Short mmCIF file of C-alpha atoms in Angstrom, two decimals:
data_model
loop_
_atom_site.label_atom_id
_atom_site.label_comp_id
_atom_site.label_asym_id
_atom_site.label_seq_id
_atom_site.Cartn_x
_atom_site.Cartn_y
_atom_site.Cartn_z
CA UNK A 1 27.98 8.51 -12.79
CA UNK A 2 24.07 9.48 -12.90
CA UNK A 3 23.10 11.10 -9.36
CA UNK A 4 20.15 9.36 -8.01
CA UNK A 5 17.67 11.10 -5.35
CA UNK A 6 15.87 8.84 -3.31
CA UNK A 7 13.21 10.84 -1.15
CA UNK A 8 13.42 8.61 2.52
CA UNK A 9 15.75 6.64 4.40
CA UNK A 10 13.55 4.49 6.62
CA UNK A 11 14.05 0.83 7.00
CA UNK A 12 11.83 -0.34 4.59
CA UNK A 13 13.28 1.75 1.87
CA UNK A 14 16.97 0.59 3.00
CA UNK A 15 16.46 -2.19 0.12
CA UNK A 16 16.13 0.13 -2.81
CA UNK A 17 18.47 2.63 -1.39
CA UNK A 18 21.30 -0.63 -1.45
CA UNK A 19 19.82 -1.68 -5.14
CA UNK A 20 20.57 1.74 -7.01
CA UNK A 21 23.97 1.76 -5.18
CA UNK A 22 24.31 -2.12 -6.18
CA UNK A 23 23.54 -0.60 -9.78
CA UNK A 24 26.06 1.96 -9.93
CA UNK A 25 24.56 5.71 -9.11
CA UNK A 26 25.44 8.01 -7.06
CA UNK A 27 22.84 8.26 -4.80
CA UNK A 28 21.32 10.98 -2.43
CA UNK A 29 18.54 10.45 0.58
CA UNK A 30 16.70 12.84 2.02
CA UNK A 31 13.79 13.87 4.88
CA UNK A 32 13.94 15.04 8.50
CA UNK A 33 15.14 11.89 10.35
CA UNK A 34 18.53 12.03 10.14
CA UNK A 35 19.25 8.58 12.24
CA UNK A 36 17.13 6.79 9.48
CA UNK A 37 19.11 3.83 8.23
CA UNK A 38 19.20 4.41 4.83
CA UNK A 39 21.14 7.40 5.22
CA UNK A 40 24.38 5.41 6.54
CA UNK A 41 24.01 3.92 2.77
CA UNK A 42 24.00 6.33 0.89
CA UNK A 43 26.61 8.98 -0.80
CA UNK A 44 24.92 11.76 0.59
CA UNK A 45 22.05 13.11 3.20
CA UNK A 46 20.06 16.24 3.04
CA UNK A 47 17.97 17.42 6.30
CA UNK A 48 14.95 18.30 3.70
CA UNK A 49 11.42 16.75 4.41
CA UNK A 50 9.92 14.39 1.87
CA UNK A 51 6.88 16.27 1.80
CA UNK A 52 8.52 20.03 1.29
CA UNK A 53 8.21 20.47 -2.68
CA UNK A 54 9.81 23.29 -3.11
CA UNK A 55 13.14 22.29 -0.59
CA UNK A 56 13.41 19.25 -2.06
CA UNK A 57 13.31 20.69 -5.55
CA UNK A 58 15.79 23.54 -4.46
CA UNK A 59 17.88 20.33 -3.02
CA UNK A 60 17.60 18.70 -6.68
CA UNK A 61 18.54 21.98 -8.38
CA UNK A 62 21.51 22.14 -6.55
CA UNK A 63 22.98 19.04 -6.87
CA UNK A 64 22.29 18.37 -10.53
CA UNK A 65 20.27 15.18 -10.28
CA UNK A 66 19.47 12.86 -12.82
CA UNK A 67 16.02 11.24 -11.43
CA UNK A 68 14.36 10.99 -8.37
CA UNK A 69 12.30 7.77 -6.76
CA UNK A 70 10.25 7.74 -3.71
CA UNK A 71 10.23 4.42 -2.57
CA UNK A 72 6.73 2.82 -1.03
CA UNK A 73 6.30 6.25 0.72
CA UNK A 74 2.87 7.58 0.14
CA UNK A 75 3.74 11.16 1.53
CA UNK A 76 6.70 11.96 -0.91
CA UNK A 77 5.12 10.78 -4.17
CA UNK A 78 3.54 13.44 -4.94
CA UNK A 79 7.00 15.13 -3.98
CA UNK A 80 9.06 13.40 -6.01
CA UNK A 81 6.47 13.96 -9.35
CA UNK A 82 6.96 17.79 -9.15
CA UNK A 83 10.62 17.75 -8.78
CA UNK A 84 10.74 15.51 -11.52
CA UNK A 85 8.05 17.46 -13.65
CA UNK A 86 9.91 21.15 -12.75
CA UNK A 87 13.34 19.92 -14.01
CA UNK A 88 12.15 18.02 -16.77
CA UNK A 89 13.32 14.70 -15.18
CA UNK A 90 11.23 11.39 -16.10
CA UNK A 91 7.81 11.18 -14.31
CA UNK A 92 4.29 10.85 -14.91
CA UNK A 93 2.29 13.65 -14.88
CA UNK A 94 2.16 15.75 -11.47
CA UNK A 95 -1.51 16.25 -12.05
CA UNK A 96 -2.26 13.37 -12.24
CA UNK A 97 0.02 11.93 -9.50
CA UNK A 98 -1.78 14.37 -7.45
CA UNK A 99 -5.04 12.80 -8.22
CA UNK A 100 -4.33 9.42 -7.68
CA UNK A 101 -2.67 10.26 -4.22
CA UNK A 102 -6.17 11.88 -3.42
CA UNK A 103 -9.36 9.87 -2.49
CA UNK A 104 -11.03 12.98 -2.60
CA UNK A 105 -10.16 13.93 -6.10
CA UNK A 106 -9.57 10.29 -7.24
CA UNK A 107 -13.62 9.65 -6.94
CA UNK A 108 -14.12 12.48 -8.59
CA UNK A 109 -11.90 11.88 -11.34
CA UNK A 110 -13.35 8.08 -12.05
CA UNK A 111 -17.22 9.34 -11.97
CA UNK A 112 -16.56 11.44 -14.57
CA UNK A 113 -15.23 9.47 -16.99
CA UNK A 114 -17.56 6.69 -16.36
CA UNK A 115 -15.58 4.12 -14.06
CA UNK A 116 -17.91 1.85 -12.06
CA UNK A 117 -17.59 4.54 -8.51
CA UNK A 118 -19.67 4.00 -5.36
CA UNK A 119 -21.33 7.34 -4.31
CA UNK A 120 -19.08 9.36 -2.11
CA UNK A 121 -18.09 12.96 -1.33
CA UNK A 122 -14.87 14.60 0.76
CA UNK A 123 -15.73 16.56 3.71
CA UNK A 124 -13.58 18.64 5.77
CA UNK A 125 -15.63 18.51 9.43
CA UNK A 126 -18.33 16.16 11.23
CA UNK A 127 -20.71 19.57 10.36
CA UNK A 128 -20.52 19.10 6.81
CA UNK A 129 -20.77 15.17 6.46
CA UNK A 130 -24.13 15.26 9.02
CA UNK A 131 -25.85 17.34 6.67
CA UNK A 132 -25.55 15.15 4.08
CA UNK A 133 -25.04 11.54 5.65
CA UNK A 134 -29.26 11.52 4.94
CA UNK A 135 -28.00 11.28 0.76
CA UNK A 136 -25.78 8.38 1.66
CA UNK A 137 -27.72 4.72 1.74
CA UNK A 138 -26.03 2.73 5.02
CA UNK A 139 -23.77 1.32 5.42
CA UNK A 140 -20.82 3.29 4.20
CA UNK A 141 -16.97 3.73 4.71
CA UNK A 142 -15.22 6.89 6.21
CA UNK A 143 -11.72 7.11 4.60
CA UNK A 144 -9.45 9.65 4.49
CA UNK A 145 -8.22 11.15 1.74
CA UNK A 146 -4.57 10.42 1.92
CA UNK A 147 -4.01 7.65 4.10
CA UNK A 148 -2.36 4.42 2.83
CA UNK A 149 -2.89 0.52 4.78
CA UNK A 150 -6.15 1.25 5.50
CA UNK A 151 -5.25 3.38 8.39
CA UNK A 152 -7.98 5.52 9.46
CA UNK A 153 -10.79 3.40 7.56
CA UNK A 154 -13.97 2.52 9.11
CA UNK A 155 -17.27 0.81 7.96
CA UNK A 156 -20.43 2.06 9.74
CA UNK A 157 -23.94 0.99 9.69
CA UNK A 158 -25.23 3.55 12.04
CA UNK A 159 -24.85 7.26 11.91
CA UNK A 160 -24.27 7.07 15.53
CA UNK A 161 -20.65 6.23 15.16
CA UNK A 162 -20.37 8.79 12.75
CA UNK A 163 -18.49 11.52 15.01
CA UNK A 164 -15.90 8.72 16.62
CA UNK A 165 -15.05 7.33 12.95
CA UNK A 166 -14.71 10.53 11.29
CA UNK A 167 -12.31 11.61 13.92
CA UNK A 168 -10.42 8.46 13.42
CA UNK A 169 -10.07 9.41 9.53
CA UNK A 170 -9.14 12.93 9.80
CA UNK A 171 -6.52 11.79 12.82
CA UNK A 172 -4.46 9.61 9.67
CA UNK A 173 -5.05 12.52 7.21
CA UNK A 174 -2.64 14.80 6.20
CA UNK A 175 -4.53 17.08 4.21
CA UNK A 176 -7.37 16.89 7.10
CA UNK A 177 -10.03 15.73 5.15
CA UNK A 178 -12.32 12.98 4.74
CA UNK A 179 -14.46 10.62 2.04
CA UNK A 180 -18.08 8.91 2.69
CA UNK A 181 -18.55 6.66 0.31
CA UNK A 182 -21.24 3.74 -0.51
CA UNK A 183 -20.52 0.54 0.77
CA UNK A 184 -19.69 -2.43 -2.22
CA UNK A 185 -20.85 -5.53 -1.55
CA UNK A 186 -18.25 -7.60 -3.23
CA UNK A 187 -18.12 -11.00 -4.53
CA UNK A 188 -15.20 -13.04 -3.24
CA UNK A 189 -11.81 -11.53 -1.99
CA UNK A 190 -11.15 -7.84 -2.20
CA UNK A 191 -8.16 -7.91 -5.25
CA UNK A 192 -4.65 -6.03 -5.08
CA UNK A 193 -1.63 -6.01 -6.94
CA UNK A 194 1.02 -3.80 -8.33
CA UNK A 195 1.58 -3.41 -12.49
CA UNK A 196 4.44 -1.66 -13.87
CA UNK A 197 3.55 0.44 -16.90
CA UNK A 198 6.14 1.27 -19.98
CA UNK A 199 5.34 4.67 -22.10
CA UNK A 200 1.94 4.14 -20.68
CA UNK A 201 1.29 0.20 -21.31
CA UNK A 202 1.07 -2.28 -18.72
CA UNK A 203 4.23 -4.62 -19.01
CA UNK A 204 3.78 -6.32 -15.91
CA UNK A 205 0.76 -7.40 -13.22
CA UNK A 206 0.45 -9.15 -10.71
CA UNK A 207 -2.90 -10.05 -8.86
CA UNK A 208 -3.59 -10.82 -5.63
CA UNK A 209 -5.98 -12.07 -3.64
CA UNK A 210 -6.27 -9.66 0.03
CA UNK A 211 -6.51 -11.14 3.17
CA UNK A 212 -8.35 -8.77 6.39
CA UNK A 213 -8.42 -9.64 9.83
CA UNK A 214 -11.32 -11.23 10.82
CA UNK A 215 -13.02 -11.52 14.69
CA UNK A 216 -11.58 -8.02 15.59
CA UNK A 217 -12.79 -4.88 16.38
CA UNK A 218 -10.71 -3.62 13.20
CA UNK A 219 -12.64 -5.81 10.41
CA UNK A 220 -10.59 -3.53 7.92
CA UNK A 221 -6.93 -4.26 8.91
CA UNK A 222 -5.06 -5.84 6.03
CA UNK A 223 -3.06 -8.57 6.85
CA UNK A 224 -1.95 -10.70 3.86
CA UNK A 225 -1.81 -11.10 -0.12
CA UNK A 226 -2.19 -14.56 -1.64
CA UNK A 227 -1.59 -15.06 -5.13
CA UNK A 228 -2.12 -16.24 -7.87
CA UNK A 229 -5.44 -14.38 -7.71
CA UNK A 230 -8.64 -16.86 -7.56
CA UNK A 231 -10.73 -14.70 -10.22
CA UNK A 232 -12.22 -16.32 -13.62
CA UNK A 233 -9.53 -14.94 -15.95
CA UNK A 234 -12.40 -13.03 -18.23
CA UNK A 235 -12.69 -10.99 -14.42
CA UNK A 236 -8.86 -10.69 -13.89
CA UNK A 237 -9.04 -9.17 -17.59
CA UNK A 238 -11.90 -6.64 -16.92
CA UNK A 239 -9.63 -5.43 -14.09
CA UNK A 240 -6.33 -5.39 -16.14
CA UNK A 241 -8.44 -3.19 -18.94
CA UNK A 242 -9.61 -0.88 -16.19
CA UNK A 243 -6.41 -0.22 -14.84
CA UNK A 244 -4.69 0.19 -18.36
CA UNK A 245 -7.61 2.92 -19.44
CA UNK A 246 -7.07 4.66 -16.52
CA UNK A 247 -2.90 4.61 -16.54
CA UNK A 248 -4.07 6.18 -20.67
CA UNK A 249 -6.32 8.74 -19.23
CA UNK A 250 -3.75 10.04 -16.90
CA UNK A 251 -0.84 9.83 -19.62
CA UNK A 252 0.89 7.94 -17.25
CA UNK A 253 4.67 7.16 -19.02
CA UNK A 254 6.89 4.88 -17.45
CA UNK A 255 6.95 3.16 -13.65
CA UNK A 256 4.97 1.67 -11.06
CA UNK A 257 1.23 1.93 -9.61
CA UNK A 258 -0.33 -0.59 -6.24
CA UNK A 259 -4.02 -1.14 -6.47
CA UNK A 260 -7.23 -2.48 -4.94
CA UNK A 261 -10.03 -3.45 -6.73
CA UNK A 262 -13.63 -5.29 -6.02
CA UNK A 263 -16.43 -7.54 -8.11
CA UNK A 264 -19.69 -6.65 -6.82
CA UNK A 265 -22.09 -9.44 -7.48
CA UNK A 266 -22.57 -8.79 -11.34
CA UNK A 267 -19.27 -8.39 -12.22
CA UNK A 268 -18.85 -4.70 -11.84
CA UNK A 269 -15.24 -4.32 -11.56
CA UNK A 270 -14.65 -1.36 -9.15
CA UNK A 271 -10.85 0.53 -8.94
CA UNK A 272 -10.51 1.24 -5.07
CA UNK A 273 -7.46 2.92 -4.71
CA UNK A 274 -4.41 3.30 -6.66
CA UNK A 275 -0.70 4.27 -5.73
CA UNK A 276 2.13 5.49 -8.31
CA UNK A 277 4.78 3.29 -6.15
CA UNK A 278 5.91 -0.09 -5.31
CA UNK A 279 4.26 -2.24 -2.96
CA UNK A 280 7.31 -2.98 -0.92
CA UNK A 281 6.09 -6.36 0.45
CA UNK A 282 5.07 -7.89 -2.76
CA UNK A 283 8.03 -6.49 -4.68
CA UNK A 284 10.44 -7.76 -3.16
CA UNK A 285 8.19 -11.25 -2.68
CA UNK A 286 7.77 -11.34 -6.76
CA UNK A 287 11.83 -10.75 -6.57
CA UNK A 288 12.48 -13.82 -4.56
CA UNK A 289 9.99 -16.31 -6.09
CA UNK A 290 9.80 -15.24 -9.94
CA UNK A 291 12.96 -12.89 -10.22
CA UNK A 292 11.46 -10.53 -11.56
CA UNK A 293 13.45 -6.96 -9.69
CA UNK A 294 10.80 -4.43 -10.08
CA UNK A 295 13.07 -1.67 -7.79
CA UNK A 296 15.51 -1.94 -10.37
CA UNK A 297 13.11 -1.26 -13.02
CA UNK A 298 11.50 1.90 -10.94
CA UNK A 299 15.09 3.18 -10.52
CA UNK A 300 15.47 2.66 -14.26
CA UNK A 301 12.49 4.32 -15.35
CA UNK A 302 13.28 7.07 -12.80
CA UNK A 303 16.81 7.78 -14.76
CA UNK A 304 15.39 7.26 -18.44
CA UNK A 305 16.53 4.42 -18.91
CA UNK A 306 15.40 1.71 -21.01
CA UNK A 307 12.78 -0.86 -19.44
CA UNK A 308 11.07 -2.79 -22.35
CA UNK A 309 12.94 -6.02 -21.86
CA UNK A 310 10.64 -6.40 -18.72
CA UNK A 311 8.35 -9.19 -19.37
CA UNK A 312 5.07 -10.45 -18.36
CA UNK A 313 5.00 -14.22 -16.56
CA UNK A 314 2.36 -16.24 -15.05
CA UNK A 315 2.91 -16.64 -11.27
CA UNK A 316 5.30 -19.43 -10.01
CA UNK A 317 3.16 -22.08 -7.62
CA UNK A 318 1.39 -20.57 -4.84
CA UNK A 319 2.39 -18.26 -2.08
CA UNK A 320 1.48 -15.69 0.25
CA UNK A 321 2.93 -13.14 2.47
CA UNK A 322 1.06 -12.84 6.03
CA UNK A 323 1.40 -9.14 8.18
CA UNK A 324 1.54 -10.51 12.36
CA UNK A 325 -0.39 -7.53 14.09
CA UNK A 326 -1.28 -8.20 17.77
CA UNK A 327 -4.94 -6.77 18.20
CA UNK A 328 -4.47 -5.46 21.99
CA UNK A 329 -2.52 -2.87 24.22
CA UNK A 330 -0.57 -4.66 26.66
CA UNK A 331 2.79 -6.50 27.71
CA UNK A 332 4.31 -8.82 25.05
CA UNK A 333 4.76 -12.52 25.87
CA UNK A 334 5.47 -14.89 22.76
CA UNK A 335 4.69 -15.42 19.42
CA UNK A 336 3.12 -19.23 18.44
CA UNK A 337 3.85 -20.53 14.93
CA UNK A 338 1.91 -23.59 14.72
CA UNK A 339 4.73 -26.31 13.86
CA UNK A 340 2.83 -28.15 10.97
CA UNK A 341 3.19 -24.56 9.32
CA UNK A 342 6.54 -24.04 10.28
CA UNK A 343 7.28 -27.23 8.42
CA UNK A 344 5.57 -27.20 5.36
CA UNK A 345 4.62 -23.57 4.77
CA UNK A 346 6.89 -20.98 5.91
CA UNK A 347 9.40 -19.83 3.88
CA UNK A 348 10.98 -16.77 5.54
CA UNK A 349 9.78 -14.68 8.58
CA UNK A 350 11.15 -11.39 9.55
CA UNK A 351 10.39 -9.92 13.00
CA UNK A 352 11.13 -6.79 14.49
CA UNK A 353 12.81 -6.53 17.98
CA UNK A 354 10.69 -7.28 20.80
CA UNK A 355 11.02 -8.64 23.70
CA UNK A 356 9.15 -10.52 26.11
CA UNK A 357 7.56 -7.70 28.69
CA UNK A 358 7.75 -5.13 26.19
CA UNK A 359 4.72 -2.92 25.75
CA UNK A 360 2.93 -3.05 22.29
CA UNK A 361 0.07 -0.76 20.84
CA UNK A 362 -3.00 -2.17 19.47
CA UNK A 363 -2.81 -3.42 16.13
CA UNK A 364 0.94 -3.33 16.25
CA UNK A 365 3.27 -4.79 13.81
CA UNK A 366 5.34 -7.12 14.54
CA UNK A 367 7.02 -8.49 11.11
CA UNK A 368 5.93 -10.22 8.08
CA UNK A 369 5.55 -13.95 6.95
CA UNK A 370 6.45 -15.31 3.99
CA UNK A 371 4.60 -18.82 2.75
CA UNK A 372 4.38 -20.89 0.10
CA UNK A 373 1.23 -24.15 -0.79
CA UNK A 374 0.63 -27.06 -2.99
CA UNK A 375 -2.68 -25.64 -4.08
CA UNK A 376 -4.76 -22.98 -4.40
CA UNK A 377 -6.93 -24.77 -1.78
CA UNK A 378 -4.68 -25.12 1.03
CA UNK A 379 -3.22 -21.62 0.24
CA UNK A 380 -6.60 -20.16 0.64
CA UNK A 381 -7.88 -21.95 3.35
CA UNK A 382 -4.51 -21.52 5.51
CA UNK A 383 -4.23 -17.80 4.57
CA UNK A 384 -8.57 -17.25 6.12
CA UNK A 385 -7.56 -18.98 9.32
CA UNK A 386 -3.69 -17.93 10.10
CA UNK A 387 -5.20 -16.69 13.15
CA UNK A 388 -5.53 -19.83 14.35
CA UNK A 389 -1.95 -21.00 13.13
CA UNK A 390 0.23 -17.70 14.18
CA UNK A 391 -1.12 -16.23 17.75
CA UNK A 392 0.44 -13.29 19.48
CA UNK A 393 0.14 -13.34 23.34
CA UNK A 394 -0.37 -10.05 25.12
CA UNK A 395 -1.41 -9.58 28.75
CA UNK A 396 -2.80 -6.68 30.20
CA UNK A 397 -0.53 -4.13 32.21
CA UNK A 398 -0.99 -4.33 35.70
CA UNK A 399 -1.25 -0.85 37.76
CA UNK A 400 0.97 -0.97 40.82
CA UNK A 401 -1.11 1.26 43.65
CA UNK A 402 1.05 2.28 46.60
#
């Protein structure tokens, strides 16, 4: 039996965890949570962090492993494409996982070998970025480097807010740095997706269009995919041969890579941001509506095994899947589903455990929404306005003076 190691055990990596075990490994989590669900599936749990190369490697030496996957977890990618790399396990490329889990480098990388890149530089302090901000033409975004969701992401059209925004970005960076780069104006919706590449050719992709919240202080909070994508199909190809020069560049082999791209107004195609994972959302999403099991090919690829039969298929009708986020601090009270969506439109929601009265962060998340349409119309003009459709009620906490 082929010994699996999966690098997490949260609850959103539970459902890969249970697929390799539904496919017959032997399978092994591991990080520094040991009460994460995950763990009560597997064979075996090792107190190792996801993001300590050289004790998870030691952990993989050990036990004699046959592949390793990091499931939808940013952190550990990188992680899981050294192990792989030192023991001569199948990966792509640590190198150039390394870059592609990098804003920093990632820019870098795409300028010079002539991708359409806005102008941008990584910075390590406010110090730095003010003596340069003057090279930069407003307005701009302050990203970190390694921070996935678009945590930590800010547009600003002032230098004023340049000290609170950079904060924000190096407070969701784990390497502790920072990117300024150019605002795009784009044309249309921002495009995602995730692609699964075989020896380095795209087998699969799926575009979609991405939804932000709108009327909130956090313009840049994602909040839904729709698909199929909305593009002219001469754009959706400009953005497939983008992706597949880069995946060549990189000698990317076998597995699976997110994006985000944008169309400026002449048809530019810009590569945002690229991860070498699955989306986690939309995975399991093209799973249920198309059947297409892209864990199982990722745990495939992971153990050498052979994924050619996967095939590329136009979507299947129209759907969506929408993130609830409340956009205040305060006491829970109810969700509202409008009930002409609840009719026609919902397919599935799953909610996490709250209760009314219970406090909730700003911009928390509260579970996901699954939808389906008749047309590309209603799926598009639904998915702009689910505000309207799916409210979250939140009162302020009262102070009790004695």
């Amino acid at each position: 039996m082929k010994k699996l190691l999966m690098l997490g055990g949260a609850p959103s990596q539970v459902v890969a965890i249970r697929r390799a075990k539904e496919m017959g490994y032997y399978v092994i989590t591991c990080d520094y949570l040991e009460n994460n669900p995950g763990h009560t599936i597997s064979d075996e749990y090792h107190n190792v962090s996801t993001v300590d190369k050289e004790g998870v490697l030691n952990l993989a030496k050990s036990l004699s492993v046959d592949g390793v996957v990091c499931y939808i977890s940013d952190p550990g990618i990188p992680t899981a494409a050294y192990v792989a790399e030192k023991l001569g396990l199948p990966s792509s490329p640590y190198d150039s996982v390394k870059i592609l889990s990098n804003k920093d480098l990632f820019r870098s990388y795409l300028q010079k070998h002539q991708f359409n890149v806005p102008q941008s530089k990584g910075y390590a302090t406010l110090e730095e970025a003010k003596a340069e901000i003057h090279t930069f033409k407003l307005p701009v975004m302050i990203k970190p480097v390694d921070s996935s969701g678009s945590r930590g992401v800010s547009k600003i059209d002032s230098i004023d807010f340049l000290p609170e925004k950079i904060e924000e970005a190096l407070r969701f960076s784990r390497a502790k740095r920072f990117i300024i780069e150019e605002y795009i104006e784009k044309k249309g919706y921002q495009i995602g997706g995730e692609c699964f590449f075989v020896n380095g050719e795209i087998q699969f992709v799926r575009l979609v269009n991405n939804h932000f919240q709108s009327n909130s202080t956090d313009l840049t909070m994602p909040v839904g995919d729709s698909w199929p994508c909305n593009l002219p199909v001469f754009l959706q190809g400009k953005i497939n041969s983008e992706l597949q020069r880069l995946i060549k560049l990189l000698n990317m082999k076998t597995g699976p890579l997110i994006f985000e791209a944008l169309i400026d107004s002449v048809g530019n195609v810009y590569i945002i941001d690229v991860g070498v994972r699955n989306s986690g959302d939309l995975t399991q999403i093209i799973k249920q509506m198309e059947g297409i099991d892209l864990i199982e090919y990722t745990i495939k690829a992971a153990l050498n095994e052979d994924c050619s039969d996967l095939v590329n298929i136009e979507p299947k009708g129209y759907g969506a899947v929408y993130t609830i986020i409340n956009e205040k601090e305060g006491l829970f009270k109810y969700l509202e589903i409008e009930e002409g969506l609840r009719r026609n439109n919902i397919v599935e929601t799953s909610l996490i455990n709250i209760h009314s009265g219970s406090k909730v962060e700003k911009n928390k998340y509260l579970g996901t929404v699954l939808l389906k349409f008749s047309s590309m119309t209603e799926m598009l003009d639904k998915m702009d306005n689910m505000k309207s459709n799916i409210k979250v009620f939140v009162e302020e906490e009262t102070t009790v003076i004695n």
